[in-house]
Amino acid sequence: MTYRGRFAPSPTGQLHFGSLVAAVGSWLYARHAGGQWLLRMEDIDPPREVAGAAADILAALPAFGLVADEPPLFQSQRTAAYDEVFEQLRAAGQVFPCTCSRRQLASNGGIHRDGQCVAADGSARAVAWRLRVPDVEVGFDDAMLGPQRENLRDSVGDFVIRRADGLYSYQLACVVDDAFQHITEVVRGQDLLESTGRQIWLQRCLDLPTPAYRHLPLVLDGEGNKLSKSSRAWPIDPADPTPALRRALSFLGRPLPDMPTDAERLLAHALTDFEPALMPHCSGNSDR
Ligand code: GLU
């Protein structure tokens, strides 16, 4: 089976240093494996999106030497596929409509359990759809972090797969499209580790294959906070890509040539003596 990896940004802002690390990391594993590297624009949440960000991200990646093997998949064009899967879950009785508000769920620690709504029947609120989550433990071996286990009923409970505003959740869209794009390994930041159990459970409900997972260390700012897309702390400039690319490769523990060179050569050099198992030893944030 050919290795297929992907980078799946949300267009909620420009490409930032944290997402560049995820892009470069996923690219390195795919290229090292002699596989393919795909792009997926996760533009399924218009209220959170920034006009022009999707185009800017897609234009920036090649400047960093990151060229995908297929045209990008846009989730905004995949609604029919999500509808189909949603109907499948509904027909199987695996989802249920829910009008519980966050405030109402606060008394349950914010978690919806056992298909038991706390909102009164006939509430005027718009309906969200939740996936029933039984008392089930989901386990997987993260290629970077080792064995992971999660009891989904305890940690997240019945989770939303279609929101009250009619938009599909990230969890559903991600699972449908990882399968559609035949992704064999998901390489992404550790901020998404907490989504993986839900995604594996959805794959089981839908009889879809589970890819391998590898969660990269998060880039933190000087105060130890996650670098957000709004952060101006570590600017990246597609017009002058090599400084940020060097920093990203160094964060990932990859060797850098002494000589100044272009993005393509930096990436090629980073594949020298690439040992997937050694990548965990990222240089962290010391190399700013
Ligand atoms: N779109 C998500 C993000 O930008 C990443 C999704 C993923 O890699 O699974 O945070």
XYZ file of C-alpha atoms and ligand atoms in Angstrom:
298
model
C 0.000 0.000 0.000
C 1.367 3.412 -0.959
C 1.883 5.810 1.904
C -0.505 8.754 1.636
C -0.151 11.688 3.983
C -1.910 15.015 4.088
C -1.899 18.572 5.364
C -5.368 19.837 6.222
C -5.400 23.511 7.209
C -8.505 25.460 8.186
C -8.644 28.868 6.475
C -9.170 30.744 9.717
C -6.065 32.853 9.112
C -2.808 32.952 7.191
C -0.340 30.081 7.341
C 1.501 30.535 10.638
C 4.620 28.948 12.042
C 2.713 26.182 13.883
C 0.866 25.146 10.746
C 4.078 25.341 8.702
C 5.596 22.780 11.097
C 2.593 20.468 10.553
C 2.864 20.944 6.800
C 6.625 20.280 6.708
C 6.338 17.352 9.152
C 3.621 15.621 7.131
C 5.530 16.289 3.898
C 8.768 14.774 5.296
C 7.105 11.516 6.352
C 5.323 11.180 3.016
C 8.455 11.860 0.965
C 10.639 9.638 3.143
C 8.154 6.798 2.583
C 8.223 7.412 -1.175
C 4.509 8.150 -0.896
C 2.133 10.907 -1.759
C 1.397 14.139 0.049
C -2.052 15.640 -0.303
C -3.753 18.864 0.630
C -7.195 19.336 2.040
C -8.699 22.750 2.691
C -10.974 22.372 5.708
C -13.305 25.194 4.761
C -16.448 23.871 6.425
C -16.968 26.591 9.009
C -17.633 29.869 7.161
C -18.362 31.858 10.356
C -14.770 31.236 11.515
C -13.080 31.735 8.159
C -11.084 34.732 6.998
C -11.727 35.929 3.458
C -8.813 35.083 1.188
C -7.067 32.820 3.724
C -7.632 29.585 1.775
C -6.134 31.051 -1.395
C -3.251 32.588 0.568
C -2.396 29.272 2.255
C -2.508 27.401 -1.058
C -0.308 30.045 -2.668
C 2.177 30.061 0.223
C 2.895 26.319 0.415
C 4.778 25.999 -2.909
C 6.985 28.921 -1.866
C 8.140 26.685 0.988
C 8.812 23.871 -1.480
C 5.663 22.014 -0.414
C 3.951 20.846 -3.583
C 1.069 18.396 -3.343
C 0.709 15.369 -5.593
C -2.970 15.979 -6.341
C -5.185 19.048 -6.607
C -6.418 20.149 -3.157
C -9.700 18.793 -1.845
C -12.054 21.529 -0.608
C -14.400 20.430 2.151
C -16.834 23.172 1.135
C -17.495 21.053 -1.956
C -18.039 17.811 -0.079
C -21.444 18.410 1.518
C -23.128 15.655 -0.515
C -20.642 13.099 0.859
C -21.246 14.284 4.446
C -25.034 14.201 3.876
C -24.758 10.605 2.712
C -22.786 9.519 5.750
C -25.124 11.443 8.033
C -28.133 9.627 6.563
C -26.343 6.330 7.027
C -25.813 7.093 10.716
C -29.372 8.309 11.102
C -30.820 5.202 9.454
C -28.745 3.067 11.826
C -30.037 5.013 14.855
C -26.492 6.098 15.740
C -27.296 9.814 15.886
C -30.049 11.692 17.676
C -31.355 15.270 17.583
C -30.511 17.443 20.555
C -31.394 20.966 21.692
C -29.369 20.965 24.925
C -27.536 24.232 25.457
C -24.030 24.502 26.863
C -25.529 26.036 29.990
C -27.891 23.123 30.464
C -25.042 20.657 30.052
C -22.852 22.523 32.535
C -24.475 20.564 35.385
C -23.110 17.364 33.745
C -19.607 18.770 33.459
C -20.475 19.996 29.971
C -20.780 16.405 28.726
C -23.816 14.838 27.071
C -24.099 11.167 28.027
C -26.095 8.076 27.136
C -28.342 9.879 24.657
C -30.084 11.589 27.609
C -31.040 15.153 26.755
C -31.447 17.657 29.561
C -33.362 20.161 27.410
C -37.120 19.837 27.604
C -38.835 18.204 24.629
C -40.194 20.771 22.230
C -37.489 23.354 22.983
C -37.532 26.147 20.437
C -33.768 25.914 19.894
C -32.408 24.655 16.591
C -31.490 20.988 16.560
C -27.935 19.681 16.569
C -27.228 16.010 15.904
C -25.052 14.000 18.244
C -23.425 10.612 17.786
C -24.310 8.111 20.518
C -21.163 7.204 22.406
C -21.352 4.025 24.463
C -19.093 3.168 27.387
C -16.253 2.283 25.065
C -12.506 2.516 25.286
C -10.715 3.477 22.095
C -7.019 2.764 21.858
C -4.392 3.490 19.248
C -0.640 3.544 19.009
C 0.582 7.029 18.244
C 3.806 6.787 16.257
C 5.293 9.597 18.310
C 3.603 9.381 21.688
C 3.096 5.637 22.049
C -0.061 3.838 23.218
C -3.109 6.024 23.861
C -6.373 4.989 25.475
C -9.537 6.960 25.939
C -12.940 6.123 27.345
C -15.061 8.286 25.084
C -18.141 8.218 27.310
C -16.081 9.656 30.158
C -14.045 12.155 28.173
C -16.419 13.590 25.576
C -19.763 11.741 25.666
C -22.231 11.996 22.801
C -20.564 14.447 20.464
C -21.992 16.777 17.839
C -21.554 15.737 14.242
C -24.015 18.201 12.716
C -24.359 21.567 14.367
C -27.540 23.481 15.050
C -26.595 25.865 12.214
C -26.603 22.877 9.838
C -22.824 22.743 9.386
C -21.054 19.412 9.747
C -18.472 19.070 12.484
C -14.746 18.865 11.916
C -14.782 15.292 13.310
C -17.232 14.015 10.714
C -15.709 15.843 7.747
C -12.178 14.832 8.707
C -13.052 11.141 9.011
C -15.009 11.053 5.747
C -12.230 12.799 3.849
C -9.283 10.919 5.352
C -11.013 7.799 4.003
C -11.937 9.452 0.688
C -8.329 10.568 0.152
C -7.043 7.109 1.205
C -4.805 8.600 3.875
C -2.586 5.953 5.445
C -0.942 8.141 8.103
C -2.217 11.345 9.691
C 0.651 13.599 10.799
C -0.570 16.682 12.660
C -0.046 18.745 15.793
C -0.628 17.426 19.287
C -3.495 19.871 19.751
C -5.517 17.401 17.668
C -4.614 14.349 19.760
C -7.831 14.798 21.733
C -9.868 14.432 18.523
C -8.316 11.137 17.486
C -10.390 8.882 19.763
C -13.609 10.393 18.412
C -12.371 10.032 14.861
C -11.475 6.372 15.349
C -14.893 5.718 16.898
C -16.589 7.383 13.896
C -14.470 5.259 11.540
C -15.747 2.162 13.341
C -19.366 3.343 13.149
C -18.956 3.952 9.419
C -16.864 0.868 8.712
C -13.986 2.996 7.423
C -10.296 2.122 7.769
C -8.276 3.696 10.575
C -5.037 5.317 9.397
C -1.876 5.458 11.499
C -1.501 8.588 13.634
C 1.532 10.672 14.498
C 1.061 13.809 16.574
C 3.905 16.311 16.378
C 4.997 18.465 19.319
C 3.265 21.810 19.454
C 5.085 25.023 18.853
C 4.656 27.174 21.927
C 5.274 30.865 22.324
C 7.616 32.316 24.936
C 4.900 32.032 27.616
C 4.215 28.374 26.860
C 0.948 29.040 25.001
C 0.030 27.432 21.714
C 0.908 29.653 18.770
C -2.400 30.716 17.386
C -3.046 31.871 13.878
C -3.398 35.386 15.166
C 0.064 35.264 16.729
C 2.500 37.639 15.129
C 5.312 36.287 17.232
C 6.852 34.062 14.567
C 6.065 35.644 11.221
C 6.429 33.572 8.121
C 6.872 35.248 4.794
C 6.280 33.288 1.572
C 8.280 35.988 -0.258
C 11.300 35.069 1.891
C 10.593 31.440 2.840
C 13.970 30.110 3.961
C 14.224 31.674 7.467
C 10.890 30.186 8.600
C 11.561 26.914 6.787
C 14.922 26.574 8.529
C 13.249 27.212 11.876
C 10.518 24.665 11.123
C 13.050 21.989 10.108
C 15.167 22.732 13.116
C 12.100 22.479 15.362
C 11.523 19.047 13.846
C 15.087 18.036 14.600
C 16.212 17.915 10.968
C 19.726 18.809 9.812
C 20.306 22.115 8.068
C 22.997 22.890 5.503
C 25.476 25.593 6.537
C 25.274 27.295 3.174
C 22.384 29.567 2.282
C 20.118 27.726 -0.114
C 16.563 27.615 -1.413
C 13.473 25.918 0.007
C 13.654 22.828 -2.244
C 17.259 22.132 -1.251
C 16.514 22.666 2.432
C 13.756 20.057 2.215
C 15.920 17.637 0.249
C 18.700 18.037 2.824
C 16.208 17.416 5.637
C 15.503 13.966 4.187
C 19.157 12.927 4.522
C 19.449 10.068 7.021
C 15.819 10.554 7.902
C 14.880 8.132 10.660
C 11.171 8.369 11.402
C 11.723 6.951 14.849
C 14.206 9.699 15.681
C 11.899 12.561 14.853
C 10.455 12.698 18.384
C 13.616 14.455 19.491
C 12.459 17.778 18.259
C 14.620 20.648 19.292
C 11.570 22.223 20.845
C 11.389 25.940 21.105
C 15.008 26.652 21.842
C 15.927 27.418 18.275
C 13.865 30.436 17.666
N -8.009 21.713 10.016
C -7.395 21.386 11.266
C -6.584 22.559 11.761
O -6.180 23.388 10.970
C -6.445 20.218 11.201
C -7.123 18.968 10.878
C -6.252 17.728 10.885
O -5.053 17.776 10.580
O -6.847 16.690 11.164
O -6.355 22.653 12.951
